[in-house]
Amino acid sequence: EMRELQYTSAVRNDSVSINQLQEFKTQILVLLENPAEISALVNKLNFAQCTYLLSVYWLETLRVENSTVPSIHPILEYLNDATIQKDKSGMWQCVACVGDRVFTTFLNVMSCKPKDESREKELESHAQFMLINFNHIHKQIRRVADKYLSSLVDRFPHLLWNCRVLWSMLDILQVLSYSLELDPNEETPMLRVPSTPYSIPLMDTLEARESIVNDFAARCLGIVQEAMKWAPQATRSHLQEYLNQIPHSGQWHHSGLALATESILMSKGLNLQSAPLSTSTLEKRPRCVKSDSSRFVSSLSLRSRFSGQVAGMLQTGVPRDKIIEKIIKDVWDACRDESNAQHHSALWRATALLISSEDAPRNLLNVVACSQLELFTERAMITATECWQWLITARPDLELQFLQEMFSAWQSSVDKQLGLFSKEEEEVSPLAAYEGCVLEPLPPFVKPHDIWIQFIVELVETAKYNNQDKVDMLANLLQHSLFMIVGGTEQPRQNRHIAAVGARFRLLLCGLSLLQGDVLSRSLAKNVLRERIYCTCLDYFCGSKLCPSQRGTDLRDDIHVLLKFWQTMHSDKKYLMASVIGDFDVSGSVADQNLTGGDAKSQSGIVSSNDFPRPQTATGWINTVPLSSSTNTLTKRSNRSKRQVNSGDLFVKDYIKKRNLILDLLAVEIEFLLTWHNPTSRPDLNFPGEDTIAAWKSKTVSERTLRDTARLAWDISPVLAVFLPDRLKNAESIVKEVSRLVRLHPTLVCHIPQALKFLVTTDTLLNDAQELVHMLSWARVTPIQALAYFSRQYPPHPISAQYAIRVLMSYPADAVLFYIPQLVQSLRHDTMGYITEFIKYISKKSQVVCHQLIWNMKTNMFIDEEMHQKDATLFDTLEALTKTIIGSLSGPAKQFYEREFEFFSQITNISGEIRPFPKGPERKRACLEALSKIEVQPGCYLPSNPEAMVIDIDYKSGTPMQSAAKAPYLARFRVRHCGINELETIALSISEGTLKLDDSLNSGMGPEMWQAAIFKVGDDVRQDMLALQVIGIFKNVFQQVGLELYLFPYRVVATAPGCGVIECVPDAKSRDQLGRQTDIGMYEYFIKTYGDETTKEFQNARRNFVRSMAAYSVIGFLLQIKDRHNGNIMLDIDGHIIHIDFGFMFESSPGGNLGFEPDIKLTDEMVMVMGGKTEAAPFRWFTELCVQAYLAVRPYQEAIISLVSLMLDTGLPCFRGQTIKLLRARFAPQASEKEAAAYMISVIRNSFLNFRTRTYDMIQYYQNQIPY
């Protein structure tokens, strides 16, 4: 002891010289790393005191370093020594400093120990010891304990959310609160802390006890809140179980319970809906809306409820085996019945029974871990994860067994191809829609897997600090969930749909967190896991970029995950060092062979670049496993180099290149999702880390680097390289390099339609490149892309012609029907007769297509409306082809043709009959009289509506239009929808006499309705047909991506030169008509029709107006549709705005092609309906929809350009030489998504209340009396 030192002769102060004493002091300071706070004190110590300090240092250091159970308890005993505390020379401070060094050694020793249960118990014990001493009667001991506790948690963070530490902490708080009830004037007892070997001595005054309780309660609250940040689910579960185990009584207060409840309620934990929101958004919402406390209370209630239920069942005397059997049956019955509610109750009951069972039956454990597979729903997975949290907390002894079962269930989900591992559904192209096809997003159902992955992520975050067995199990799960094939089509693999992006990258993030640091030991398995993570990440980009089908917080949550993954991948460079990675020259390891299980078969797929001879690496770990073609990146680079380079360095360089490629691709994807989520760059929707992505994307990249990037992508997977140019824009070098590689190895990508553009170019066709022969076996493209090979865009070639015809023949006739105007025009470039033969073929395949072709060919024989000027290129071809097609008709087909054309001829001739009559009542009477003479022919249809059969005529509907010279008129017909194919079948059956019209009407056809149509004579409607084709494609695109925009592509069919049929928009009036009838503005019309702004009707109408306004605004801008006066704009009864009459577009406009009108018609009355100002919520939504619509159609720009290019030779007035160049520029092909969004917003801003809009309306008013 200290007081004996002065009486011990061996350490008398006069037994050493001054120099020797100084050496002792120097040694002490060196060992303690020269702490400034005690340097002066040490220099004043005598020999005995120096000896004592050194003895304590070495004794305790040796004890900590060599003891099987190292302990820090003796240090606190030294500091608690009364003699040391009272020493005037500062010995207490010196011993405390020695204690700090010993404690650091203790931390290092504990860190080196295996992460097993024994180490965990030692750490728990020391944490409990520090919590006890935090409430010591001596203030300086409390400070030391607080400091040591902080250091312990810094080194071993999992102690924050350790179940026993948390419970001990709350027990201590309860003991301390109990001390406040004791009389301080009586003898102060030692209060024992439950479930620990420790007792707490009490202070002898009430004030001191209150102070200690206050300090400890504050510390407890801080610990719980910090634990909630690190492991919210585990911490919440531990606290719930603590509350569940403490006996409840309204007469009895438990401070630990109170603090546990208070800490959860006060925690900043957010519910699932609020977690992804920005800080500024959250600040606007009350705490009750965003807090996750309700989940805590609900789960706690469920635990109590089902624990009670099971306890009651066990007390009934029914054998336990029977109860287990019944509960298991209940769970499987609920799954079979697909009842989420029944499954919820049964699974909670099963978990409660498992927790209460000492022997833990394996069949019950299996049910708890696996039932969610049979009922793969979001609700079932939430129930499962909540039960799992309860089980892990209440029965830690079962955790490893449970994890085995749970991981087995995960593997089953992989094998069954559920959720994240499901196969992508083949979506119908918006450019090849056919009758009955479904145009909508087809996202995989990944939500259950996403919830499961969130549970696994927290499991990883908690396990990597304290349990190596769990870490190894989790690493093994990742090894079997991530696949080393990039761009493959074989299963199993992860779904590439954008709806699965959050789940995929959350799982990858989990893997990276295991790789970065010393969680996994240096081994082949660790290297293989990194390879799997990189491959799975790159595999996501082996497809076309898709617009997100996620909305709101789901999309925001996915962006959060991607940003976090990007940042983690960015930091992976420092972990990609040879010294950190591990060994490379590893011969085949039997232990690691299973790491590649199931991947070897994927190497024989068409996507593998191993089909061609490649040099092999002589040495290296990478040869020990059959990885994907990505491994060849290292192989090529290493053999190209003349100098001998360490294989580890090559590995690192190769992976840094892959990392940079991932960061580039991911940055583009994140920017796209950010732009889609926040088109107008609202600050309240911004994400932390956006600027980092922008900075990375803005870096300058050399041409050589871009070429190397393309080659690297090709080496990893040719599929990845094919889609690289579409993702990394502004990169002509990438396009050239990918084109070169595709021409060298076309068979590797011939299954990808998008790759054809790299093989077939103007140059390869003109030069008759030998690789063109591969085109004949290429995957099919869309009909319009096939037709483009018969246009100005490509020179004629027999191989491209044969391929195009094969593609066109592979589609249903009604898919080709949409492109009849382009099909007829492609005859101009059909130098080898392929299109001629295809038209003959498809005319036999579908009678409706045959009729439409005949009408269109008749229209295009002449270039003027009066049929005086023949089309020099097409006339002879079309005339001969028309005669051939008509001549080939026979039997029912010929009767159908004659009946349809005779009926339609009678309808059309009415215009000629009424033309001599003056406008007004006389022409009206003449029209009605002529219409009354027409009888409905069985099995006929209107050319504009071939999917509906005409069953009657409204003989009172004949209405001549305003034109005096050309006498167009409107008539209504009773039609019945049945579909094009069904109509053909019925019409041919009627011709054969096997079916009567009345029978056909009763054969399950669609609903009857009145269909109005306008029959024009003397007007070329082909320009309207082109505009409406584009509108139709845009409508398909919007449906495909899930954008709720409204377009009405009414049908227009040209039937002869200057003649056509125009489908009328139902239940709609032009703005001009509304103005004449009501003489009020559009906003006032909305108020009058639907009520004030607060009514549901008005809000629905405004919503419809905004959706349609956004869609037509984008189309109006891209096609440069002009002459947008109020006669050409309609409103339907639901509030949709609909544009009609497309006589001026592209390069033509009223007034001598001045282009006077702005890009979008956005008048003050339209703005009033949308809120009255740009900051109004409806107008902001309009802007966002415009941007999203623009982003959605940009990927289809080449198809639109091909569609228009095929019509350039028609001589339509809208084509004036620069059409294609200007159209392509409006799509901003080289702009990123963010730049494109900014461009669209600038178009809206420049059109907003533009004075030219109002001026043009005034001109129309004064010239044509059209109100505005």
mmCIF file of C-alpha atoms in Angstrom, residues 115-116 155-159 460-468 519:
data_model
loop_
_atom_site.group_PDB
_atom_site.id
_atom_site.type_symbol
_atom_site.label_atom_id
_atom_site.label_comp_id
_atom_site.label_asym_id
_atom_site.label_seq_id
_atom_site.Cartn_x
_atom_site.Cartn_y
_atom_site.Cartn_z
ATOM 1 C CA LYS A 115 -15.375 -12.485 -31.737
ATOM 2 C CA ASP A 116 -17.090 -15.201 -29.758
ATOM 3 C CA ARG A 155 -13.879 0.511 -29.676
ATOM 4 C CA PHE A 156 -16.843 -1.860 -29.381
ATOM 5 C CA PRO A 157 -19.925 0.087 -30.545
ATOM 6 C CA HIS A 158 -22.203 -2.945 -30.305
ATOM 7 C CA LEU A 159 -22.170 -2.573 -26.513
ATOM 8 C CA VAL A 460 -24.633 -7.312 -40.465
ATOM 9 C CA GLU A 461 -24.098 -3.962 -38.781
ATOM 10 C CA THR A 462 -24.613 -5.493 -35.332
ATOM 11 C CA ALA A 463 -22.851 -8.816 -35.937
ATOM 12 C CA LYS A 464 -19.608 -7.524 -37.418
ATOM 13 C CA TYR A 465 -18.539 -6.086 -34.072
ATOM 14 C CA ASN A 466 -19.175 -9.054 -31.868
ATOM 15 C CA ASN A 467 -19.766 -12.394 -33.566
ATOM 16 C CA GLN A 468 -17.543 -13.857 -36.260
ATOM 17 C CA VAL A 519 -14.525 -7.682 -40.547
#
